[in-house]
Short mmCIF file of C-alpha atoms in Angstrom, two decimals:
data_model
loop_
_atom_site.label_atom_id
_atom_site.label_comp_id
_atom_site.label_asym_id
_atom_site.label_seq_id
_atom_site.Cartn_x
_atom_site.Cartn_y
_atom_site.Cartn_z
CA MET A 126 43.81 -19.17 -13.93
CA THR A 127 46.75 -19.99 -11.76
CA SER A 128 44.78 -19.44 -8.60
CA ILE A 129 42.57 -22.48 -9.11
CA GLY A 130 43.53 -25.40 -6.92
CA THR A 131 45.64 -23.33 -4.57
CA GLY A 132 42.85 -23.14 -2.03
CA TYR A 133 43.01 -19.38 -1.72
CA ASP A 134 39.93 -18.85 -3.86
CA LEU A 135 37.47 -20.84 -1.78
CA SER A 136 36.33 -18.04 0.49
CA ALA A 137 35.92 -14.30 0.41
CA SER A 138 37.45 -14.25 3.89
CA THR A 139 40.83 -15.58 2.73
CA TYR A 140 43.63 -13.58 1.15
CA SER A 141 46.02 -15.15 -1.33
CA PRO A 142 49.72 -14.81 -0.34
CA ASP A 143 50.08 -11.84 -2.70
CA GLY A 144 47.16 -10.02 -1.06
CA ARG A 145 44.28 -10.67 -3.41
CA ILE A 146 40.80 -11.90 -2.68
CA PHE A 147 39.93 -14.22 -5.51
CA GLN A 148 36.23 -14.48 -4.73
CA VAL A 149 35.92 -10.76 -5.39
CA GLU A 150 37.78 -11.15 -8.68
CA TYR A 151 35.44 -13.97 -9.68
CA ALA A 152 32.53 -11.69 -8.91
CA ASN A 153 34.02 -9.24 -11.40
CA LYS A 154 34.07 -12.05 -13.96
CA ALA A 155 30.32 -12.43 -13.50
CA VAL A 156 30.00 -8.74 -14.35
CA GLU A 157 32.20 -9.07 -17.45
CA ASN A 158 29.91 -11.76 -18.87
CA SER A 159 26.88 -9.52 -18.73
CA GLY A 160 25.45 -7.11 -21.31
CA THR A 161 26.95 -3.63 -21.18
CA ALA A 162 25.51 -0.87 -19.00
CA ILE A 163 26.56 2.77 -19.37
CA GLY A 164 25.84 6.11 -17.76
CA LEU A 165 26.46 9.65 -19.01
CA ARG A 166 26.61 12.66 -16.73
CA VAL A 167 26.09 15.92 -18.60
CA LYS A 168 25.51 19.45 -17.39
CA ASP A 169 21.74 19.22 -16.92
CA GLY A 170 21.20 15.57 -16.12
CA VAL A 171 22.12 11.90 -16.33
CA VAL A 172 21.30 9.19 -18.88
CA LEU A 173 21.47 5.46 -18.12
CA ALA A 174 21.45 2.85 -20.88
CA VAL A 175 21.68 -0.94 -20.86
CA GLU A 176 22.25 -3.58 -23.51
CA LYS A 177 19.94 -6.28 -22.23
CA LEU A 178 20.79 -9.59 -23.89
CA ILE A 179 17.74 -11.68 -24.75
CA HIS A 180 18.50 -15.33 -24.14
CA SER A 181 15.16 -16.62 -25.33
CA LYS A 182 12.64 -15.58 -27.93
CA LEU A 183 9.92 -16.76 -25.56
CA LEU A 184 10.53 -13.93 -23.11
CA VAL A 185 8.00 -11.16 -22.86
CA SER A 186 9.57 -8.01 -24.27
CA GLU A 187 10.68 -5.39 -21.75
CA SER A 188 10.67 -7.97 -18.94
CA ASN A 189 13.60 -8.45 -16.53
CA ARG A 190 14.46 -4.79 -16.42
CA ARG A 191 18.03 -3.92 -15.54
CA ILE A 192 17.45 -0.26 -14.76
CA GLN A 193 15.56 0.39 -11.54
CA THR A 194 14.21 3.45 -9.81
CA ILE A 195 15.59 3.92 -6.28
CA ASP A 196 14.00 7.20 -5.32
CA LYS A 197 12.15 9.86 -7.29
CA HIS A 198 15.43 11.30 -8.50
CA VAL A 199 17.69 8.24 -8.50
CA GLY A 200 18.20 5.49 -11.10
CA LEU A 201 20.29 2.34 -10.83
CA ALA A 202 21.58 0.22 -13.74
CA THR A 203 23.22 -3.15 -13.12
CA ALA A 204 25.56 -5.44 -14.99
CA GLY A 205 26.12 -8.99 -13.78
CA LEU A 206 23.77 -11.30 -11.93
CA LEU A 207 20.29 -9.92 -12.39
CA ALA A 208 18.98 -11.13 -9.04
CA ASP A 209 21.94 -9.63 -7.18
CA GLY A 210 21.22 -6.34 -8.88
CA ARG A 211 17.62 -6.47 -7.75
CA HIS A 212 18.64 -7.24 -4.19
CA LEU A 213 20.99 -4.26 -4.20
CA SER A 214 18.35 -1.96 -5.64
CA ASN A 215 15.95 -3.04 -2.89
CA ARG A 216 18.62 -2.21 -0.35
CA ALA A 217 19.24 1.16 -1.99
CA ARG A 218 15.49 1.91 -1.87
CA ASP A 219 15.41 1.12 1.84
CA GLU A 220 18.40 3.40 2.40
CA ALA A 221 16.73 6.23 0.47
CA ALA A 222 13.44 5.79 2.35
CA SER A 223 15.27 5.68 5.67
CA TYR A 224 17.17 8.88 4.83
CA ARG A 225 13.89 10.61 4.02
CA GLU A 226 12.36 9.35 7.26
CA HIS A 227 15.26 10.73 9.29
CA TYR A 228 16.00 14.00 7.56
CA ARG A 229 12.73 14.82 5.74
CA SER A 230 14.62 15.61 2.53
CA ALA A 231 15.86 13.82 -0.57
CA PRO A 232 19.11 11.88 -0.12
CA THR A 233 22.14 12.92 -2.15
CA LEU A 234 23.51 10.28 -4.48
CA GLN A 235 26.84 10.40 -2.64
CA PHE A 236 25.04 9.29 0.53
CA LEU A 237 23.26 6.39 -1.19
CA VAL A 238 26.45 5.26 -2.92
CA ASP A 239 28.33 5.29 0.38
CA ARG A 240 25.65 3.20 2.05
CA VAL A 241 25.32 0.72 -0.82
CA GLY A 242 29.13 0.52 -1.02
CA LEU A 243 29.33 -0.31 2.68
CA TYR A 244 26.72 -3.01 2.23
CA VAL A 245 28.47 -4.57 -0.78
CA GLN A 246 31.81 -4.50 1.04
CA ALA A 247 30.36 -6.41 3.99
CA TYR A 248 29.83 -9.34 1.62
CA THR A 249 33.59 -9.56 1.02
CA LEU A 250 34.36 -10.24 4.68
CA TYR A 251 32.81 -13.58 5.54
CA SER A 252 33.26 -17.16 4.41
CA SER A 253 29.54 -17.74 4.79
CA VAL A 254 28.52 -15.32 2.03
CA ARG A 255 29.44 -14.65 -1.56
CA PRO A 256 30.30 -11.18 -2.90
CA PHE A 257 27.75 -9.52 -5.18
CA GLY A 258 28.14 -10.60 -8.78
CA CYS A 259 27.17 -7.23 -10.12
CA SER A 260 28.47 -3.73 -10.71
CA THR A 261 25.92 -0.99 -10.34
CA ILE A 262 25.81 2.39 -12.01
CA LEU A 263 23.85 4.94 -10.01
CA GLY A 264 22.69 8.21 -11.54
CA ALA A 265 20.73 11.12 -10.10
CA VAL A 266 20.19 14.82 -10.02
CA ASP A 267 20.32 15.98 -6.41
CA GLU A 268 21.01 19.19 -4.51
CA THR A 269 24.63 19.03 -5.71
CA GLY A 270 23.59 18.73 -9.38
CA PRO A 271 23.91 15.73 -11.69
CA ALA A 272 25.81 12.78 -10.19
CA LEU A 273 27.01 9.42 -11.52
CA PHE A 274 28.76 6.59 -9.65
CA ILE A 275 29.78 2.97 -10.01
CA VAL A 276 29.75 0.53 -7.08
CA GLU A 277 31.92 -2.51 -7.78
CA PRO A 278 31.67 -6.01 -6.22
CA SER A 279 34.57 -5.14 -3.90
CA GLY A 280 32.48 -2.32 -2.43
CA VAL A 281 34.59 0.52 -3.81
CA SER A 282 32.76 3.36 -5.50
CA TYR A 283 33.93 6.15 -7.78
CA GLY A 284 32.22 9.14 -9.35
CA TYR A 285 32.30 9.48 -13.15
CA HIS A 286 31.44 11.74 -16.06
CA GLY A 287 30.89 8.64 -18.17
CA ALA A 288 30.57 5.14 -16.75
CA ALA A 289 30.61 1.72 -18.39
CA VAL A 290 30.42 -1.82 -16.99
CA GLY A 291 29.84 -5.25 -18.47
CA LYS A 292 31.01 -7.08 -21.56
CA GLY A 293 31.53 -4.11 -23.87
CA ARG A 294 32.94 -1.69 -21.31
CA GLN A 295 36.34 -1.24 -23.01
CA LEU A 296 34.87 -0.11 -26.31
CA ALA A 297 32.19 1.89 -24.49
CA LYS A 298 34.85 3.73 -22.47
CA THR A 299 36.80 4.56 -25.61
CA GLU A 300 33.64 6.07 -27.08
CA LEU A 301 32.75 7.88 -23.86
CA GLU A 302 36.20 9.45 -23.72
CA LYS A 303 35.54 11.15 -27.06
CA LEU A 304 32.53 13.02 -25.68
CA LYS A 305 32.56 16.50 -24.21
CA PHE A 306 30.28 15.98 -21.21
CA SER A 307 30.30 19.64 -20.21
CA GLU A 308 28.83 20.66 -23.57
CA LEU A 309 26.29 17.91 -24.27
CA SER A 310 22.61 18.53 -23.71
CA LEU A 311 20.52 15.80 -22.09
CA ARG A 312 18.87 14.97 -25.41
CA GLU A 313 22.24 14.69 -27.13
CA ALA A 314 23.38 12.42 -24.31
CA VAL A 315 20.41 10.13 -25.00
CA MET A 316 21.48 9.91 -28.65
CA GLU A 317 25.07 9.14 -27.67
CA ALA A 318 24.01 6.55 -25.10
CA ALA A 319 21.89 4.67 -27.64
CA ARG A 320 24.67 4.91 -30.23
CA ILE A 321 27.26 3.46 -27.85
CA ILE A 322 25.03 0.57 -26.77
CA TYR A 323 24.32 -0.36 -30.40
CA LEU A 324 28.03 0.00 -31.18
CA VAL A 325 29.30 -2.25 -28.40
CA HIS A 326 26.76 -4.95 -29.12
CA ASP A 327 28.54 -7.78 -30.88
CA ASP A 328 25.89 -9.46 -33.01
CA ALA A 329 28.33 -11.99 -34.35
CA LYS A 330 28.62 -13.53 -30.87
CA GLU A 331 25.45 -12.50 -29.12
CA LYS A 332 21.84 -13.14 -29.71
CA ASP A 333 19.27 -10.39 -29.71
CA PHE A 334 19.33 -7.48 -27.33
CA GLU A 335 16.93 -4.89 -26.04
CA LEU A 336 17.97 -1.32 -25.42
CA GLU A 337 16.86 0.08 -22.05
CA MET A 338 17.23 3.79 -21.44
CA THR A 339 16.23 6.12 -18.63
CA TRP A 340 17.07 9.71 -17.81
CA VAL A 341 16.83 12.25 -15.04
CA GLY A 342 17.40 15.98 -15.30
CA SER A 343 15.99 19.27 -16.48
CA GLU A 344 13.80 17.57 -19.11
CA THR A 345 12.13 15.34 -16.53
CA ASN A 346 11.78 17.88 -13.72
CA GLY A 347 14.43 16.08 -11.71
CA VAL A 348 12.51 12.78 -11.77
CA HIS A 349 14.03 9.48 -12.93
CA LEU A 350 11.94 8.23 -15.85
CA PRO A 351 12.20 6.01 -18.91
CA VAL A 352 13.20 7.96 -22.02
CA PRO A 353 9.89 8.79 -23.79
CA GLN A 354 8.98 6.46 -26.66
CA ASP A 355 9.38 8.98 -29.51
CA LEU A 356 12.81 10.12 -28.35
CA PHE A 357 13.77 6.51 -27.68
CA ASN A 358 12.79 5.48 -31.22
CA GLU A 359 14.67 8.40 -32.72
CA ALA A 360 17.78 7.55 -30.72
CA ALA A 361 17.58 3.87 -31.69
CA ARG A 362 17.09 4.77 -35.37
CA LYS A 363 20.06 7.14 -35.38
CA ALA A 364 22.13 4.56 -33.53
CA LYS A 365 21.50 1.97 -36.24
CA GLU A 366 22.35 4.51 -38.95
CA ALA A 367 25.58 5.45 -37.18
CA LEU A 368 26.46 1.78 -36.94
CA GLU A 369 26.23 1.36 -40.73
CA ASN A 370 28.42 4.40 -41.32
CA PHE A 371 30.88 3.28 -38.65
CA GLU A 372 31.75 0.06 -40.40
CA MET B 86 9.46 -20.13 66.28
CA PHE B 87 10.93 -23.20 64.60
CA PRO B 88 10.97 -26.67 66.37
CA LEU B 89 14.62 -27.46 67.09
CA THR B 90 14.30 -31.05 68.34
CA ARG B 91 11.90 -33.91 67.86
CA ALA B 92 10.76 -33.42 71.44
CA ASP B 93 9.94 -29.82 70.73
CA SER B 94 7.87 -30.71 67.68
CA PHE B 95 5.83 -33.26 69.58
CA ALA B 96 5.37 -30.78 72.32
CA GLN B 97 4.01 -28.18 69.95
CA ARG B 98 1.71 -30.41 67.95
CA ASN B 99 -1.24 -29.50 70.15
CA ASP B 100 -0.43 -25.81 70.15
CA ASP B 101 -3.23 -24.62 67.91
CA ALA B 102 -2.10 -21.05 68.19
CA PHE B 103 1.28 -21.75 66.60
CA ASP B 104 1.37 -21.09 62.90
CA ALA B 105 4.61 -22.68 61.68
CA TYR B 106 4.06 -21.82 58.03
CA GLY B 107 2.85 -18.30 58.45
CA THR B 108 -0.47 -19.07 56.75
CA TYR B 109 -2.27 -16.22 58.37
CA PRO B 110 -3.13 -13.58 57.50
CA LEU B 111 -3.67 -14.58 53.85
CA HIS B 112 -1.14 -13.00 51.55
CA GLN B 113 -2.52 -10.02 49.74
CA ARG B 114 -1.11 -8.39 46.64
CA ALA B 115 -0.58 -4.68 46.67
CA PRO B 116 -3.62 -3.02 45.13
CA HIS B 117 -3.33 -3.28 41.33
CA LYS B 118 -1.92 -0.19 39.74
CA ASP B 119 -1.44 0.31 35.98
CA VAL B 120 2.07 1.71 35.89
CA PHE B 121 1.63 2.82 32.30
CA ALA B 122 -1.66 4.62 32.81
CA GLU B 123 0.07 7.93 33.29
CA GLY B 124 3.14 7.08 31.22
CA VAL B 125 1.44 6.53 27.86
CA GLN B 126 -1.00 9.23 26.97
CA HIS B 127 -3.11 9.33 23.88
CA THR B 128 -4.21 12.40 22.00
CA GLN B 129 -7.16 13.87 23.84
CA GLN B 130 -7.39 17.18 22.07
CA PRO B 131 -5.87 18.94 19.10
CA ILE B 132 -3.20 21.57 19.81
CA VAL B 133 -2.27 23.64 16.76
CA THR B 134 -5.31 23.59 14.54
CA GLY B 135 -6.58 24.56 11.12
CA THR B 136 -10.20 25.49 10.51
CA SER B 137 -12.59 24.61 7.65
CA VAL B 138 -11.67 23.07 4.31
CA LEU B 139 -14.16 23.40 1.45
CA ALA B 140 -14.25 21.47 -1.79
CA ILE B 141 -16.63 21.17 -4.73
CA GLN B 142 -16.91 19.30 -7.97
CA TYR B 143 -17.19 21.37 -11.13
CA LYS B 144 -17.12 20.88 -14.88
CA ASP B 145 -13.38 20.21 -15.28
CA GLY B 146 -12.65 18.44 -12.01
CA ILE B 147 -12.61 19.47 -8.38
CA MET B 148 -11.68 22.63 -6.56
CA MET B 149 -10.60 22.84 -2.91
CA THR B 150 -9.86 25.73 -0.61
CA ALA B 151 -8.56 26.35 2.90
CA ASP B 152 -7.28 29.44 4.67
CA THR B 153 -3.64 29.65 5.75
CA LEU B 154 -4.08 30.05 9.51
CA ALA B 155 -2.74 27.68 12.14
CA SER B 156 -4.32 28.53 15.50
CA TYR B 157 -2.95 27.74 18.94
CA GLY B 158 -6.16 27.67 20.87
CA SER B 159 -7.74 31.02 20.11
CA LEU B 160 -4.34 32.58 19.28
CA ALA B 161 -3.67 33.14 15.58
CA ARG B 162 -0.22 31.52 15.93
CA PHE B 163 0.98 30.88 12.31
CA LYS B 164 -0.55 32.90 9.50
CA ASP B 165 1.05 31.36 6.42
CA VAL B 166 0.61 27.59 6.65
CA SER B 167 -0.57 25.54 3.69
CA ARG B 168 -3.25 23.00 4.52
CA LEU B 169 -3.59 21.72 0.96
CA HIS B 170 -1.21 18.92 0.00
CA PRO B 171 -0.89 17.45 -3.50
CA VAL B 172 -0.46 13.65 -3.61
CA GLY B 173 0.85 12.14 -6.83
CA THR B 174 -0.37 13.68 -10.08
CA SER B 175 -4.13 13.58 -9.71
CA THR B 176 -5.02 14.11 -6.05
CA ILE B 177 -5.27 16.94 -3.55
CA VAL B 178 -5.65 16.42 0.20
CA GLY B 179 -6.84 19.18 2.52
CA ALA B 180 -7.09 18.93 6.28
CA SER B 181 -8.64 20.73 9.20
CA GLY B 182 -7.93 19.86 12.82
CA ASP B 183 -4.56 19.11 14.39
CA LEU B 184 -1.80 20.28 12.07
CA SER B 185 0.96 18.10 13.49
CA ASP B 186 -1.24 15.09 12.82
CA PHE B 187 -1.75 16.42 9.30
CA GLN B 188 1.99 16.77 8.83
CA TYR B 189 2.32 13.13 9.90
CA LEU B 190 -0.28 12.18 7.28
CA GLN B 191 1.61 14.21 4.66
CA SER B 192 4.78 12.26 5.31
CA ARG B 193 2.89 8.94 5.25
CA LEU B 194 1.36 9.89 1.90
CA ASP B 195 4.71 11.03 0.46
CA GLN B 196 6.28 7.73 1.49
CA LEU B 197 3.43 5.85 -0.13
CA VAL B 198 3.73 7.77 -3.39
CA THR B 199 7.52 7.37 -3.55
CA ASP B 200 7.22 3.67 -2.83
CA GLU B 201 4.66 3.31 -5.57
CA PHE B 202 6.78 5.35 -7.98
CA THR B 203 9.92 3.24 -7.50
CA HIS B 204 8.03 0.15 -8.67
CA ALA B 205 7.95 1.83 -12.09
CA ASP B 206 5.11 -0.44 -13.18
CA ALA B 207 3.00 2.26 -14.87
CA HIS B 208 0.51 2.22 -12.01
CA ASP B 209 0.03 5.12 -9.65
CA LEU B 210 -2.32 6.19 -6.90
CA GLY B 211 -5.46 8.15 -7.74
CA PRO B 212 -7.81 10.01 -5.41
CA ALA B 213 -9.97 6.96 -4.65
CA GLU B 214 -6.92 4.98 -3.50
CA VAL B 215 -5.59 7.87 -1.41
CA HIS B 216 -9.02 8.32 0.22
CA GLU B 217 -9.22 4.61 1.03
CA PHE B 218 -5.69 4.64 2.45
CA LEU B 219 -6.41 7.62 4.68
CA SER B 220 -9.66 6.10 5.90
CA ARG B 221 -7.83 2.92 6.96
CA VAL B 222 -5.09 4.89 8.72
CA LEU B 223 -7.56 7.15 10.55
CA TYR B 224 -9.89 4.28 11.50
CA GLY B 225 -6.91 2.21 12.66
CA ARG B 226 -5.76 4.99 14.92
CA ARG B 227 -9.18 5.62 16.41
CA SER B 228 -9.38 1.87 17.15
CA LYS B 229 -6.17 2.19 19.15
CA MET B 230 -7.92 4.94 21.12
CA ASP B 231 -5.26 7.28 19.74
CA PRO B 232 -6.91 9.15 16.90
CA LEU B 233 -5.31 11.47 14.37
CA TRP B 234 -7.35 14.58 15.07
CA ASN B 235 -8.33 15.64 11.57
CA SER B 236 -11.18 16.01 9.15
CA VAL B 237 -9.69 15.40 5.74
CA LEU B 238 -11.00 16.08 2.26
CA VAL B 239 -9.61 14.15 -0.69
CA GLY B 240 -10.29 15.42 -4.18
CA GLY B 241 -9.03 14.42 -7.57
CA PHE B 242 -9.57 13.85 -11.24
CA ARG B 243 -8.49 10.69 -12.99
CA ASP B 244 -9.51 8.76 -16.10
CA GLY B 245 -12.08 11.46 -16.86
CA LYS B 246 -13.77 11.03 -13.48
CA ARG B 247 -14.07 13.44 -10.56
CA PHE B 248 -13.62 12.24 -7.02
CA LEU B 249 -14.42 14.07 -3.82
CA GLY B 250 -14.45 12.32 -0.45
CA TYR B 251 -14.36 13.00 3.27
CA VAL B 252 -12.75 11.13 6.13
CA ASP B 253 -12.46 12.15 9.77
CA LEU B 254 -10.75 11.16 13.01
CA LEU B 255 -13.25 8.33 13.56
CA GLY B 256 -12.67 6.87 10.12
CA THR B 257 -16.10 7.99 8.91
CA THR B 258 -16.22 8.45 5.14
CA TYR B 259 -18.62 9.80 2.56
CA SER B 260 -18.63 11.31 -0.91
CA ALA B 261 -20.66 14.24 -2.20
CA PRO B 262 -20.55 16.92 -4.92
CA SER B 263 -19.73 19.53 -2.28
CA ILE B 264 -18.15 18.94 1.12
CA ALA B 265 -16.99 21.19 3.93
CA THR B 266 -15.27 20.42 7.23
CA GLY B 267 -15.35 22.16 10.60
CA TYR B 268 -17.25 25.44 10.85
CA GLY B 269 -17.77 25.26 7.10
CA ALA B 270 -19.98 22.20 7.57
CA TYR B 271 -22.49 24.52 9.28
CA ILE B 272 -22.00 27.75 7.39
CA ALA B 273 -20.72 26.89 3.92
CA ILE B 274 -22.61 23.67 3.23
CA PRO B 275 -26.05 25.32 2.75
CA ILE B 276 -24.49 27.80 0.32
CA LEU B 277 -22.53 25.13 -1.53
CA ARG B 278 -25.46 22.70 -1.87
CA GLU B 279 -27.58 25.50 -3.26
CA ALA B 280 -24.92 26.54 -5.76
CA VAL B 281 -23.25 23.27 -6.70
CA ASP B 282 -25.23 20.07 -6.14
CA GLY B 283 -26.88 18.91 -9.35
CA ARG B 284 -25.00 21.51 -11.39
CA GLN B 285 -21.49 20.00 -11.25
CA ASP B 286 -21.35 19.44 -15.00
CA LYS B 287 -22.23 23.03 -15.81
CA LEU B 288 -20.08 25.00 -13.38
CA SER B 289 -17.10 26.63 -15.07
CA GLU B 290 -13.78 27.21 -13.34
CA SER B 291 -14.60 30.87 -12.73
CA ASP B 292 -18.04 29.93 -11.35
CA ALA B 293 -16.44 27.47 -8.96
CA LYS B 294 -13.86 30.03 -7.90
CA ALA B 295 -16.52 32.64 -7.24
CA ILE B 296 -18.64 30.23 -5.15
CA LEU B 297 -15.72 29.16 -2.97
CA HIS B 298 -14.53 32.75 -2.64
CA ASP B 299 -17.96 33.78 -1.36
CA CYS B 300 -18.02 30.92 1.14
CA MET B 301 -14.55 31.77 2.41
CA ARG B 302 -15.63 35.35 2.94
CA VAL B 303 -18.74 34.34 4.87
CA LEU B 304 -16.61 31.99 6.96
CA PHE B 305 -14.12 34.72 7.67
CA TYR B 306 -16.92 36.96 8.94
CA ARG B 307 -18.34 34.23 11.19
CA ASP B 308 -15.48 31.92 12.17
CA ALA B 309 -13.24 33.32 14.90
CA ARG B 310 -10.46 30.82 14.00
CA SER B 311 -10.17 31.97 10.39
CA ILE B 312 -8.01 34.46 8.53
CA ASP B 313 -8.55 36.56 5.40
CA LYS B 314 -5.95 34.70 3.36
CA TYR B 315 -6.62 31.45 1.53
CA GLN B 316 -5.34 29.04 -1.10
CA LEU B 317 -7.26 27.47 -3.96
CA ALA B 318 -6.37 24.09 -5.42
CA THR B 319 -7.70 22.66 -8.65
CA VAL B 320 -7.39 19.13 -9.94
CA THR B 321 -8.25 18.68 -13.61
CA ALA B 322 -7.08 16.62 -16.55
CA ASP B 323 -4.04 18.94 -16.57
CA GLY B 324 -3.00 17.79 -13.09
CA VAL B 325 -2.90 19.34 -9.64
CA HIS B 326 -2.43 23.05 -9.15
CA VAL B 327 -2.25 24.81 -5.78
CA SER B 328 -2.42 28.60 -5.90
CA ASP B 329 -0.35 31.01 -3.87
CA ALA B 330 -2.05 32.46 -0.80
CA GLN B 331 -4.46 35.20 -1.83
CA PRO B 332 -6.28 37.82 0.25
CA LEU B 333 -10.05 37.93 0.82
CA ASP B 334 -11.91 41.16 0.03
CA THR B 335 -14.01 42.14 3.00
CA SER B 336 -15.98 45.22 3.96
CA TRP B 337 -16.56 46.38 7.49
CA GLY B 338 -18.52 49.59 6.81
CA PHE B 339 -21.60 48.09 8.43
CA ALA B 340 -19.78 48.04 11.75
CA GLU B 341 -20.30 51.81 11.99
CA GLY B 342 -24.04 51.30 12.31
CA ILE B 343 -23.92 48.69 15.05
CA ARG B 344 -25.17 49.92 18.39
CA GLY B 345 -25.14 48.20 21.74
CA TYR B 346 -21.51 47.07 22.00
CA GLY B 347 -18.30 48.87 22.75
CA ALA B 348 -17.60 52.47 23.54
CA GLN B 349 -20.34 54.40 21.73
CA THR B 350 -22.47 56.55 23.95
CA GLN B 351 -25.46 56.68 21.65
#
């Protein structure tokens, strides 16, 4: 890292001479060290899946969730610093509640993403704060249909058909690009999501992981819920089988 | 008059009438007036109102009914308003009294349920919790001398148990196998107690429907703020279901025989 020692990386409020903000790039590094999170947007819904790395056998299973519920119809998956992700999801919940208070209707995901993006960006402006060390994938089914976005540490947000952040994002993206999102059913998307998470997990390097999966769409009546246990088990089983055939 | 020289001040020392400091008359404040007394007004009467809500326990859960009229005084102002509001997956709330206050309660309850849902901790609110919440809100408001002008029924079915409770604008609560608010408390309660109390475990869904239908018809005949269109809600192990508005069957043939009012000559 050539930037180290130059003094331009000490604050998020300082540009380097070539126009970069190193603190934001370091925040992206924090995201790259984290377990992969993906999202799939298909015609009748959205699936979120996370590879949650287990750093200790002493942890209670299914603790430290990385997929949160923001509103009835909105889910948020994070990669990066867990606590930063939780802070952002709290903010997103407040935004959603405030929208409902003002307009007496469910917020669109575009609205929430804009607000969360604005909030994240504000943390790239001052020397007294540090940018968020997490990328968030937001998924929902709203009045515009299924929607999927990523908000990055810089505050920029983009909409996606298939989204991937974290350690295994490159491989995950390659796999996502092979899918035909306009033809997949929600159930098929669950299978694919599980398969990709199992695929990108590198068990040579990493310890154990837990798969976390939620969905929202026609199957859930437009409500963001964990994938039901039987479907989850089926998806995990098929994912493991696919992994053996893959290699 | 202020002493200008030492000589002047000596000269005036014996002038008892001179009041150099203006100590008389004693200063008096303007009479105290509460500037907010007219600015902040609290609810003193309901405006757009709904009439009775009835609810009973029966074999599979609870059943609740209310007509669809919103009155503006004695004017039948809105004829297709729902006064039954599902909360979560196992509770129904029905309200009589001020409908804007009820709409406020609806939004409070929706916020509460959404908030609870986003925790995603496998806990949710049942009828007992909703009833307790409403009782605290209503009692809190009456203690501010600014009541929410409603009588509210909360019914539900959870963990194999029925729940039916009442709470009103004073924060008064009670539970019973059959409850009615408003005019229904006078007219429907005797019918309901006769038909329901002690028989909750035997009443079938169709029995319960028939009992409430009868009460709604009697109320429509007697209550001048009612309408012949009502909704039925059931809460059972299968969840909450609120019916579409349905008409009441009424017969007015007896009116022919009435003498002593109106235009008849004989």
